[in-house]
Coordinates of C-alpha atoms in Angstrom, one line a residue:
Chain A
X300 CA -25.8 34.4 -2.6
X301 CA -23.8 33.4 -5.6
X302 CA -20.9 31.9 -2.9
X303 CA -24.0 29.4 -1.7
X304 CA -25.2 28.3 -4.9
X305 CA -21.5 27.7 -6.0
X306 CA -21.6 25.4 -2.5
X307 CA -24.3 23.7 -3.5
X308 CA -23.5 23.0 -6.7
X309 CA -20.2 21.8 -5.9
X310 CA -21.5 19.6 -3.0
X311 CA -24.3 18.1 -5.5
X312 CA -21.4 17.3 -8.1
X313 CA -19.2 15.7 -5.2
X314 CA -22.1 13.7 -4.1
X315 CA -23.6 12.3 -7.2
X316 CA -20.4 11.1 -8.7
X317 CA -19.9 9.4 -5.4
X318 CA -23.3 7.6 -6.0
X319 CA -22.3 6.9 -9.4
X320 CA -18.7 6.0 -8.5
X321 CA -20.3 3.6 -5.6
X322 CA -22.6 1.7 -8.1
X323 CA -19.8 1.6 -10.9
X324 CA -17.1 0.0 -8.4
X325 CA -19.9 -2.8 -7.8
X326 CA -20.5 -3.1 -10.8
X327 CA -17.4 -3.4 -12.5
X328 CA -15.9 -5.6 -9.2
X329 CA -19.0 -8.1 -9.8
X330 CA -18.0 -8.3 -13.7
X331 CA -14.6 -9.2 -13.4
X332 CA -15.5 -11.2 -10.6
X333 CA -17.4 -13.1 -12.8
X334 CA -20.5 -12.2 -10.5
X335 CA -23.5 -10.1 -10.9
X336 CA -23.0 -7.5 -8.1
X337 CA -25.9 -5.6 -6.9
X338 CA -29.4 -6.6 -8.8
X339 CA -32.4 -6.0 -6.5
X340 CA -32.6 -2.7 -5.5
X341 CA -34.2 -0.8 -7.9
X342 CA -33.6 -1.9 -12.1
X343 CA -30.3 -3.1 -12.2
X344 CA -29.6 -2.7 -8.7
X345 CA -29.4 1.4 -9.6
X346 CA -30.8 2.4 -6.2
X347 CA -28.1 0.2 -4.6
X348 CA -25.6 3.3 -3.1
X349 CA -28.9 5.0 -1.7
X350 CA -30.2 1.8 -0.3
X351 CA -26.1 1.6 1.5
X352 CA -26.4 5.4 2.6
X353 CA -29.8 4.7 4.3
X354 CA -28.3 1.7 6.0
X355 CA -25.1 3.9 7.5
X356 CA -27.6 6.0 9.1
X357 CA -29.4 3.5 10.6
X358 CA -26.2 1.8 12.1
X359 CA -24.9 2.6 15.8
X360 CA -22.4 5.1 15.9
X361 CA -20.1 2.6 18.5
X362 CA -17.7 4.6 20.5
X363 CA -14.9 1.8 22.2
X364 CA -14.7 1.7 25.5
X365 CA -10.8 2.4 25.4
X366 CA -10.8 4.7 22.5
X367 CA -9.4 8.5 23.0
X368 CA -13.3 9.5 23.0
X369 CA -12.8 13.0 21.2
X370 CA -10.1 12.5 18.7
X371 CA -12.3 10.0 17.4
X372 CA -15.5 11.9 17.1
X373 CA -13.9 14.4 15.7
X374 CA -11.5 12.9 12.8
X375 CA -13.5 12.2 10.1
X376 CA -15.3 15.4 10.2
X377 CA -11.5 16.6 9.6
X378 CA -11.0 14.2 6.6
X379 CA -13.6 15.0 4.5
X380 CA -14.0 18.6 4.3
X381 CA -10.1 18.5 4.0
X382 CA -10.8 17.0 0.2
X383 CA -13.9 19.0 0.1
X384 CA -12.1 22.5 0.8
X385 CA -10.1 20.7 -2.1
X386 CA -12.5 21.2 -4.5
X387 CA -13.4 24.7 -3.9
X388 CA -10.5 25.7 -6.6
X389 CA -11.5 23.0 -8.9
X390 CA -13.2 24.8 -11.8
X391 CA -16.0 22.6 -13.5
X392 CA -17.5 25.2 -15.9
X393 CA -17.0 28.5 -17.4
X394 CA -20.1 30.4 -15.4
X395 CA -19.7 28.4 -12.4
X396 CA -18.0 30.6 -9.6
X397 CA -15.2 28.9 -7.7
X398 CA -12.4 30.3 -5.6
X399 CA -10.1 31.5 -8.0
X400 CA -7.1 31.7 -6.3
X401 CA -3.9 32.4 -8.5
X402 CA -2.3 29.5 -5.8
X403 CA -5.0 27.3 -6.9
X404 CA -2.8 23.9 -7.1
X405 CA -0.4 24.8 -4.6
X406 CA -3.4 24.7 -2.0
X407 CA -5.0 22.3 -3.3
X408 CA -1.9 20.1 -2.9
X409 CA -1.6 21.4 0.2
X410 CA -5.0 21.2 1.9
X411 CA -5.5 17.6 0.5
X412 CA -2.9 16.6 2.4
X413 CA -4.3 17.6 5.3
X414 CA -6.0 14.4 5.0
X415 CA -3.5 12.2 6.5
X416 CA -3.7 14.2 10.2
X417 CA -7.1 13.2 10.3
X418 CA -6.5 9.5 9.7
X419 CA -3.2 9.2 12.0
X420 CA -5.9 11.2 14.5
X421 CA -8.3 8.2 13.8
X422 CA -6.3 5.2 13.9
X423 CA -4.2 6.6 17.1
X424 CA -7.6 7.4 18.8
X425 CA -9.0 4.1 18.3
X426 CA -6.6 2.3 20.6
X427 CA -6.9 -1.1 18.0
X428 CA -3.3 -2.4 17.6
X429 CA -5.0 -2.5 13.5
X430 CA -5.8 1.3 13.7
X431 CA -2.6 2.2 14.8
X432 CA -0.2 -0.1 12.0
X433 CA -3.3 1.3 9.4
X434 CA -2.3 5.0 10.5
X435 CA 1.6 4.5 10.6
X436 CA 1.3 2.9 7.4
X437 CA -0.8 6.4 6.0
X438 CA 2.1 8.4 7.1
X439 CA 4.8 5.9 5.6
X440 CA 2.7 6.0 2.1
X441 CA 2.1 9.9 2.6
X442 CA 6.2 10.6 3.1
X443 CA 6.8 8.5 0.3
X444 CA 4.0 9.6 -3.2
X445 CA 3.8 12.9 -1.8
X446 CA 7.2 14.2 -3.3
X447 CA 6.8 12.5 -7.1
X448 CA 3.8 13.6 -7.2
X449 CA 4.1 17.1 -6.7
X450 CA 7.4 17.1 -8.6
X451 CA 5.3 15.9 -11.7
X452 CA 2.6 18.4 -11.7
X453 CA 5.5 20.8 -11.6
X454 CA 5.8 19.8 -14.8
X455 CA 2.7 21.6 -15.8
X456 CA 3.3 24.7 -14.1
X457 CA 6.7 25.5 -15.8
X458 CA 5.5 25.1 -19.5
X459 CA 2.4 27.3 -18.1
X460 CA 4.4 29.5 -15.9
X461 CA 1.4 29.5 -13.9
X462 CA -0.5 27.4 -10.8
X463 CA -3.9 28.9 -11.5
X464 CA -5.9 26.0 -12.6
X465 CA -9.1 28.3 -14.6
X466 CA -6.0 29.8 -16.4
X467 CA -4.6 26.0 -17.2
X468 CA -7.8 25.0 -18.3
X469 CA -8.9 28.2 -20.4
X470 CA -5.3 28.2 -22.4
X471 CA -6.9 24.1 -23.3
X472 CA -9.4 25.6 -25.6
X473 CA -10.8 27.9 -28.4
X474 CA -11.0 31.0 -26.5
X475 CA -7.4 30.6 -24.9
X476 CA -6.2 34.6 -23.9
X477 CA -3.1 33.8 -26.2
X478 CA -2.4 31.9 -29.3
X479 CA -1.8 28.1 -29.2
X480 CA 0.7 26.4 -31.0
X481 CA 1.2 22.7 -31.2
X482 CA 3.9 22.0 -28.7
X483 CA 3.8 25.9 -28.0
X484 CA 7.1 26.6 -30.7
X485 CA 5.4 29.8 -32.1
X486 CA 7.5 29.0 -35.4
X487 CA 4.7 26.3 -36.0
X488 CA 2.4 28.2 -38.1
X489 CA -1.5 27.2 -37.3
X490 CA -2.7 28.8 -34.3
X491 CA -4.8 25.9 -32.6
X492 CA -7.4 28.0 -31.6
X493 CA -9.2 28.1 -34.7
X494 CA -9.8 24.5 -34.0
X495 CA -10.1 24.0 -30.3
X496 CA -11.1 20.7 -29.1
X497 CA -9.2 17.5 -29.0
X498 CA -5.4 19.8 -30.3
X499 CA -5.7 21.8 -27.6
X500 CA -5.6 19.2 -24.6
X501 CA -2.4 19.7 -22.8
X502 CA -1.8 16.0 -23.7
X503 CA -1.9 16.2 -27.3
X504 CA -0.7 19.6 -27.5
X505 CA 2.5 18.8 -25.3
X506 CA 2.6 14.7 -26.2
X507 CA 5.8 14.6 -23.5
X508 CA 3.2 15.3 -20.7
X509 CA 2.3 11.5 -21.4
X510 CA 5.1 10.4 -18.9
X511 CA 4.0 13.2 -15.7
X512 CA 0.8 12.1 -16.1
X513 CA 1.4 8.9 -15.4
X514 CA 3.6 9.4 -12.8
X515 CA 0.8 11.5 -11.2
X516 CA -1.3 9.1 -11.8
X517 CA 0.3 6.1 -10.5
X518 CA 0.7 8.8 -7.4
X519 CA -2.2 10.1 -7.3
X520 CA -3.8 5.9 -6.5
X521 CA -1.7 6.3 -3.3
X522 CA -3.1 9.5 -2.9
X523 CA -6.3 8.2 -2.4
X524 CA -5.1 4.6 -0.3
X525 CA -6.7 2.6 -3.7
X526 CA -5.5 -0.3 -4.8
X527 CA -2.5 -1.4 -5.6
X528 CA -1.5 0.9 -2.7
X529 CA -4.3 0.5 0.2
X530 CA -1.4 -0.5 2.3
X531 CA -3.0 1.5 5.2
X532 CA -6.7 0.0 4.9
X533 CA -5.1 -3.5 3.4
X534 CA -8.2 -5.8 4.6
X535 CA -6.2 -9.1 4.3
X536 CA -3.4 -7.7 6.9
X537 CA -4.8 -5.4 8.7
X538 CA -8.6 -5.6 9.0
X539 CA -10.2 -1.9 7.9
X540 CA -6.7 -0.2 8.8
X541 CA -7.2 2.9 10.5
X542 CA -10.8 2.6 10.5
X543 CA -11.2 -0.7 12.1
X544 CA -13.3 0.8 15.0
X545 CA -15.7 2.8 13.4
X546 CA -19.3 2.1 12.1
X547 CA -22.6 3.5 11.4
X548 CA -22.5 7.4 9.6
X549 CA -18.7 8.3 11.1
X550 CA -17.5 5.1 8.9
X551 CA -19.6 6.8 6.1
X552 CA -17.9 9.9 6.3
X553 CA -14.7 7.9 5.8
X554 CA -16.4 6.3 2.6
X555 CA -17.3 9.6 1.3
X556 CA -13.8 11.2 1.6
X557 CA -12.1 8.0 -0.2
X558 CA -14.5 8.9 -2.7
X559 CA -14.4 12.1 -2.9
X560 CA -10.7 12.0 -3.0
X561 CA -10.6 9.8 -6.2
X562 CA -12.9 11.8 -8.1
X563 CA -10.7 14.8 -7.0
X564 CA -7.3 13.5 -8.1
X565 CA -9.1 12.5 -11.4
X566 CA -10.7 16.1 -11.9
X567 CA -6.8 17.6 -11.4
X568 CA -5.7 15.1 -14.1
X569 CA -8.2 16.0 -16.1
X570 CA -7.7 19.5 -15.7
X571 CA -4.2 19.6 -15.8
X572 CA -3.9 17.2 -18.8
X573 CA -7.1 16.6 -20.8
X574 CA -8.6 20.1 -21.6
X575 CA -10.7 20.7 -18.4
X576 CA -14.3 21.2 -19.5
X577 CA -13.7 21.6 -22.6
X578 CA -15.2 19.3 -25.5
X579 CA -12.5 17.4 -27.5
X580 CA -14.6 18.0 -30.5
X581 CA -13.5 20.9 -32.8
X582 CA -14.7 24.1 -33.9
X583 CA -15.7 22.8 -37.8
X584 CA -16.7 25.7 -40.2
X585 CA -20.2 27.0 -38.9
X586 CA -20.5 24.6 -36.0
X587 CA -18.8 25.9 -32.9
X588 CA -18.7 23.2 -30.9
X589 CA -15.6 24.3 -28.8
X590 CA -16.9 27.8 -28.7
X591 CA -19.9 26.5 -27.1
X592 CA -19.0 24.5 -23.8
X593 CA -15.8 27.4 -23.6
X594 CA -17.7 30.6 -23.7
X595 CA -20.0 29.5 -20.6
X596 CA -22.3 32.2 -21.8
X597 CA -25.3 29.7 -22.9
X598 CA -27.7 27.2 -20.2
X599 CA -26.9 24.3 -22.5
X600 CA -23.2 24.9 -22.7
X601 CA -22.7 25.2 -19.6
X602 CA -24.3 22.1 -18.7
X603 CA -22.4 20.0 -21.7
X604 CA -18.7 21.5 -19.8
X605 CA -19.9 20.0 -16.8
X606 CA -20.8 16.5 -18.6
X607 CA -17.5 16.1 -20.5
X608 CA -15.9 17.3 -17.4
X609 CA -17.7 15.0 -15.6
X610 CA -17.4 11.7 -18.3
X611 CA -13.6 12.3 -18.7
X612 CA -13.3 12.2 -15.1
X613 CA -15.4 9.2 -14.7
X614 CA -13.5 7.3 -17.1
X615 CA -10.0 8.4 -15.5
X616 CA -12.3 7.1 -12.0
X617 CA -13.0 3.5 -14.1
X618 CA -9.6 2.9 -14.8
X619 CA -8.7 2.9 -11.3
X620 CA -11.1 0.6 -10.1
X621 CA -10.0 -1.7 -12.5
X622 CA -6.5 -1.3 -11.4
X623 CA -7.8 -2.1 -8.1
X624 CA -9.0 -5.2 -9.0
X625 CA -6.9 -6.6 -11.0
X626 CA -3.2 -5.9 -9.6
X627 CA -2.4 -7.0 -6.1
X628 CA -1.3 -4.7 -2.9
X629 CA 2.3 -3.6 -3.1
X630 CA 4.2 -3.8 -0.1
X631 CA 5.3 -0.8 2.0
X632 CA 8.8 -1.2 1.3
X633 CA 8.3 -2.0 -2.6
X634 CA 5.8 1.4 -2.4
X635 CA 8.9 3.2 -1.0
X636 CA 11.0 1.7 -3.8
X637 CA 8.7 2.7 -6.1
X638 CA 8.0 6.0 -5.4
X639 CA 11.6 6.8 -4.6
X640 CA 14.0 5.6 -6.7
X641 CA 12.1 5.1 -9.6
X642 CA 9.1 8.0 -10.2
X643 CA 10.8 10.5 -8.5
X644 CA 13.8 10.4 -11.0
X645 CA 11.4 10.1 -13.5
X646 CA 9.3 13.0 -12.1
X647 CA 12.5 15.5 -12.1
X648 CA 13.8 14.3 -15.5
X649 CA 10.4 15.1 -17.0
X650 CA 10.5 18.5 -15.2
X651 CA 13.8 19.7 -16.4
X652 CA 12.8 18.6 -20.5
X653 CA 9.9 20.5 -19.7
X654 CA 11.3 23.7 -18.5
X655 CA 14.0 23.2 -21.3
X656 CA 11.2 23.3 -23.7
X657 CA 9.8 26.0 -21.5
X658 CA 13.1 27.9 -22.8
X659 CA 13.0 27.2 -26.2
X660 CA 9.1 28.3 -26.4
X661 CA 9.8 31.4 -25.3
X662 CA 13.3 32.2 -26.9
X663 CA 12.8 30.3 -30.0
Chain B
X273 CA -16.2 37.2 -12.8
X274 CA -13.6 38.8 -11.2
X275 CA -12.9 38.2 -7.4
X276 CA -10.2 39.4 -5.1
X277 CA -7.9 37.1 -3.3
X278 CA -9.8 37.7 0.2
X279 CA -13.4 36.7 -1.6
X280 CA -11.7 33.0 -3.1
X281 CA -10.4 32.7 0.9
X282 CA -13.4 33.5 2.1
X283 CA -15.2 31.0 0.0
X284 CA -12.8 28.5 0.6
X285 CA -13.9 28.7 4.2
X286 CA -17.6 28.6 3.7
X287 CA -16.6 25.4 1.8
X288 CA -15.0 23.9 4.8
X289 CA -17.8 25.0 7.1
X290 CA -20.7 24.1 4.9
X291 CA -19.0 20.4 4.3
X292 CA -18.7 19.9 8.4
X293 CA -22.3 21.4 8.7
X294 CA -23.5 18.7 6.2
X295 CA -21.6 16.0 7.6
X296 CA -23.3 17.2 11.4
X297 CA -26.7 17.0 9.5
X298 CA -26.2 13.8 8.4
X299 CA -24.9 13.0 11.9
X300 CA -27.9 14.2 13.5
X301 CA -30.0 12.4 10.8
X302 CA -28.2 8.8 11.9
X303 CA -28.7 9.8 15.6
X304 CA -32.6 10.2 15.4
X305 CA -32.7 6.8 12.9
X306 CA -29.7 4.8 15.0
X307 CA -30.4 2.6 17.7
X308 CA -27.9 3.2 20.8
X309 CA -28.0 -0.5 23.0
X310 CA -23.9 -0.1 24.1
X311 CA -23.1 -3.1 25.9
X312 CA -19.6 -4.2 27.0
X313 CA -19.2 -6.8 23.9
X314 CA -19.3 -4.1 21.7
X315 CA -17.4 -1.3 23.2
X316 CA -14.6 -3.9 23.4
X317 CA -11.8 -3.3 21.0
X318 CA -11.7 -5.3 18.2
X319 CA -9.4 -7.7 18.3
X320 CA -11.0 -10.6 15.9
X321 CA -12.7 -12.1 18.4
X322 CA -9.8 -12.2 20.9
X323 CA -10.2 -10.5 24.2
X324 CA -7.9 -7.6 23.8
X325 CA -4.3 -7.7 25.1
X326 CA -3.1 -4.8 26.5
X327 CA -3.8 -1.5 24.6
X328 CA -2.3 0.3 21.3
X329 CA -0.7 3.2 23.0
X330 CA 2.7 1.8 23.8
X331 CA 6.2 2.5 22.2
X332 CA 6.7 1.0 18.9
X333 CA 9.2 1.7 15.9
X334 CA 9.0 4.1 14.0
X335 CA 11.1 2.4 10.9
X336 CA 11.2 5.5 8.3
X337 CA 12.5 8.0 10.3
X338 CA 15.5 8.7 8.2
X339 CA 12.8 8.7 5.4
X340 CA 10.6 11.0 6.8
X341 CA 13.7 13.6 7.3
X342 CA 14.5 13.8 3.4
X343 CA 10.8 13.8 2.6
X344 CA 11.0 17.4 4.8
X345 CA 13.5 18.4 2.7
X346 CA 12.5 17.0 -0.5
X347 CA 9.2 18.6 0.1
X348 CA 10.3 21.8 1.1
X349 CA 12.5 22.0 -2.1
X350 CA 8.6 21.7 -4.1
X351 CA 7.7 24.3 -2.2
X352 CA 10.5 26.3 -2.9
X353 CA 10.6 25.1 -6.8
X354 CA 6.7 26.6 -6.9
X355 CA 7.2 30.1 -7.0
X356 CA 10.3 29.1 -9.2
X357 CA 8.8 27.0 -11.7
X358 CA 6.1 30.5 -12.4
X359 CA 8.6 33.2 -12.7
X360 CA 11.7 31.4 -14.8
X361 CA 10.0 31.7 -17.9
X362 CA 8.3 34.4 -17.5
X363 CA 7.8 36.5 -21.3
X364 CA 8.3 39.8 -19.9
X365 CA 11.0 39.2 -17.8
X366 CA 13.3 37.3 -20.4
X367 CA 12.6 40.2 -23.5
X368 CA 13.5 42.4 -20.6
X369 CA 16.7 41.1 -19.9
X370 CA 17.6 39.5 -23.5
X371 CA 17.5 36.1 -22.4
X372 CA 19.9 36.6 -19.3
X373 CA 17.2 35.6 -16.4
X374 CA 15.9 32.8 -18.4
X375 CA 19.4 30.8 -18.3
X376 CA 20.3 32.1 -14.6
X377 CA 17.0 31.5 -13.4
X378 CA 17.6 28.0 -14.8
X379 CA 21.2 26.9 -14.2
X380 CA 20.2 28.1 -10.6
X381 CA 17.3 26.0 -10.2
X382 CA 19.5 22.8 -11.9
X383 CA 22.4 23.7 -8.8
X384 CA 19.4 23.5 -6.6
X385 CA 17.9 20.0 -7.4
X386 CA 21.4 19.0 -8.0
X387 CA 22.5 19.6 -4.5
X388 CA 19.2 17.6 -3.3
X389 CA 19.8 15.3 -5.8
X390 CA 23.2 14.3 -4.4
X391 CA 21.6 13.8 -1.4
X392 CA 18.8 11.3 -2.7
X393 CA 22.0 9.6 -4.3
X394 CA 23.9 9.4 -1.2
X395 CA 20.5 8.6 1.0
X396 CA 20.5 5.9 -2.0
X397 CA 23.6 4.1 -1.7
X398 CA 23.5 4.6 2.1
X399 CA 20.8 2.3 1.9
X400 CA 18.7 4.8 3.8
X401 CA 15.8 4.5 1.3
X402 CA 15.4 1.1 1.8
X403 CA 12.7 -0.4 4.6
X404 CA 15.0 -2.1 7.2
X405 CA 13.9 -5.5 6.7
X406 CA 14.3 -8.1 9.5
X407 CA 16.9 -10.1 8.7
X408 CA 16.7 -13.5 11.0
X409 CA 19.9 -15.0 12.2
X410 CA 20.2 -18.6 11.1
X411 CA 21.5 -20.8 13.9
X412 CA 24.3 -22.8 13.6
X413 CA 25.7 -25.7 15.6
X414 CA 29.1 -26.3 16.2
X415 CA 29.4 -29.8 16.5
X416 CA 33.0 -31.4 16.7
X417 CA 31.9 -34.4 14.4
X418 CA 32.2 -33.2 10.4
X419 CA 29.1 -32.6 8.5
X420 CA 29.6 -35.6 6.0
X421 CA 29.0 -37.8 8.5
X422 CA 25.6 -37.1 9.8
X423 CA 24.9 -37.2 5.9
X424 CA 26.4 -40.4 5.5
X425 CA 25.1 -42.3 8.4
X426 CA 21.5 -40.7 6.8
X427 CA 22.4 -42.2 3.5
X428 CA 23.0 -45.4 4.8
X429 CA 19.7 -45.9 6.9
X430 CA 17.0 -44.2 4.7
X431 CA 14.8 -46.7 3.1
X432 CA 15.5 -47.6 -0.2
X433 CA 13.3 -45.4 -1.7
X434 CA 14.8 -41.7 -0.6
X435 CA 18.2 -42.8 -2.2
X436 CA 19.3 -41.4 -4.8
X437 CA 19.5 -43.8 -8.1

């Protein structure tokens, strides 16, 4: 029973930050546009990404003529719970079951990338000459972020010695299982956890993480085929990519896993680099602000871990979409330059200073 | 609260269910609302607007292939560096041992990456990272009668206004 509610908790979160994310992309697309963006459905055009879901279901699910009929039924309902299985070791608040696997970021990494089969499945099955250079282009990007971006989450698992992301995101705040030092030398005297809050982020605790974190992040953009890297669904080249051919609620489901995926590579940052659910207020004197969202023992706690969760991620989510519309697409070969000859030396340089330090926190 | 690894997996699959029985709720919500009128127009592939030519399941090239082989091992090096990157510094293990496993677990793990490394460095100068880019073959004629020519008969009769001052 407890497994179901975690479900539908999790598949609420997904789908009201995708609404949110929908309208905010508009939004913030129209404004540096110059434009208005969406104004007449409800105030401020708020109802707009319900209006746009009702209108995918009223759409005709067309199925070409010379398409592989079954592969292309059936891909998108491999994308999406792909990212969704994604998110079942995704912790978003103390009291909030998820699958705590100790392998939590290893699958994670691993499952998400289960993404790309479905869309080579799509854009092969489509039999559109713009489906297929979309899906070829998916796997080019895929064999090309993949590596830096693993390599620089790495970073985080040797200073942790651990892949378990509640463990990563409980040794971010006041009631950590061990003490916290700044940049984790114990022969720095104040142990952090009296404080919680802002010093215990990964990021400001461990400033050096600054340069994995971009690195991931810059990845993690290709990750989800956004902007500057939506080499596979490029609409100036290559119509809709690799799904040219769909429509109605299959094309939705395509939607909903780009989404999804965003606000899923933003919730790893977060939790891997910005303190999880924790607040980055501190524990001052009688007022236990840290103690409050960590303990995940109080109604009211629990639901201010979800909302800085959910605002940090959000804002990680904004950035994006300005990225995307404000740089232009990269090319496939300058993506491959990109990723391999300048992040990935980046990526490994930043792991070996980190398991270096790793050395010197433990032997002093 | 505590759960075995079998109760996480086993969650993890209801996940993956209960997502693909929401997205076939959905799909069964857009089948009673959606109109079905298929005609040939639409079942066409798209093609902006062209009549199709031929179909997308041919031969075509496949331009990252060398790529694709050091992503394998690049990515199977991650894998590898994984269990690595938990145990190297582990506390326990490096009181146990005075420090030894910390350094040999390390120096091993630098040999490792250094061995791939080499190989990104030779894949590098090799040029095997790079997208083969086209490179179209200028035509030349070989014409007995020397270049200066042609460019001094031009000289001569261009109107006044293209010479030079």
């Amino acid at each position: 029973m407890d497994t179901l509610l975690a479900f539908g908790i999790y598949l609420g979160f997904v789908l009201v930050n995708v609404l949110i994310v929908f309208y905010a992309e508009r939004k913030i697309a129209a404004f540096i546009q110059d434009r208005m963006g969406p104004t007449e459905v409800g105030p401020y055009g708020l109802l707009q990404p319900v209006a746009d879901l009702l209108k995918f279901l009223q759409k005709e699910d067309i199925v070409p003529q010379a398409a592989d009929k079954w592969l292309f039924r059936i891909a998108p309902f491999l994308i999406f719970p792909a990212v969704f299985a994604g998110f079942a070791v995704v912790p978003i608040a103390p009291p909030i079951q998820h699958a705590s696997l100790e392998t939590g970021l290893l699958f994670l990494l691993a499952i998400v990338s289960l993404d790309v089969i479905g869309i080579l499945m799509a854009g092969w099955a489509s039999n559109n000459k713009f489906s297929l250079f979309g899906a070829m282009r998916s796997a080019a990007q895929m064999v090309s972020y993949e590596v830096p971006l693993t390599m620089s989450l790495l970073s985080v698992v040797v200073l942790y010695q651990s892949v378990d992301l509640s463990f990563i995101v409980q040794m971010q705040g006041s009631r950590a299982p061990s003490s916290l030092h700044w940049l984790g030398l114990p022969a720095l005297p104040a142990d952090l956890r009296a404080y919680g809050g802002l010093l215990t982020w990964n990021i400001v605790r461990f400033p050096f993480l600054l340069v994995p974190f971009l690195v991931f992040y810059i990845t993690s953009l290709a990750e989800c085929n956004r902007a500057p890297f939506d080499i596979p669904e490029g609409e100036s080249e290559i119509i809709g990519g690799y799904h040219t051919e769909y429509s109605g609620f299959r094309f939705a489901v395509f939607f909903l896993a780009e989404y999804g995926m965003m606000i899923l590579v933003s919730l790893l940052s977060v939790i891997l680099f910005f303190g999880g659910w924790h607040t980055p207020l501190p524990n001052l004197g009688f007022l236990r602000l840290n103690d409050w969202t960590a303990a995940g023992t109080s109604v009211s706690g629990t639901i201010w871990a979800v909302v800085w969760l959910s605002s940090k991620m959000l804002l990680l989510v904004f950035f994006q979409i300005v990225m995307r519309w404000t740089y232009p697409r990269l090319r496939v070969d300058q993506l491959m330059t990109l990723c391999w000859k300048v992040l990935l030396p980046i990526a490994l340089v930043s792991l070996l200073f980190c398991s270096l330090w790793r050395l010197w926190m433990v032997l002093g | 609260m505590q759960h075995g690894a079998l109760s996480s997996f086993s969650m993890i699959l209801l996940f993956i269910i209960g997502s693909a029985l929401f997205l076939l709720g959905g799909l069964f919500a857009a089948y009673l609302l959606a109109p079905r009128k298929p005609n040939h127009e639409k079942l066409s592939t798209y093609e902006c607007g062209e009549q199709p030519v031929g179909h997308a399941w041919g031969q075509f090239n496949f331009r990252f292939y060398t790529l694709a082989l050091i992503f394998i091992l690049f990515e199977i090096e991650t894998v590898l560096l994984f269990p690595w990157a938990i145990v190297f510094g582990q506390k326990e293990l490096i009181e146990a041992t005075q420090g030894r496993w910390a350094w040999f677990a390390f120096i091993e793990a630098l040999v490792f990456i250094g061995l791939l490394l080499a190989g990104l460095l030779y894949a590098w100068r090799r040029g095997f990272l790079d997208w083969a880019r086209p490179r179209p073959k200028v035509p030349s004629v070989h014409s007995p009668v020397p270049h200066a020519l042609y460019e001094n008969v031009n000289r001569r009769y261009s109107p006044p206004s293209k010479q030079k001052a």
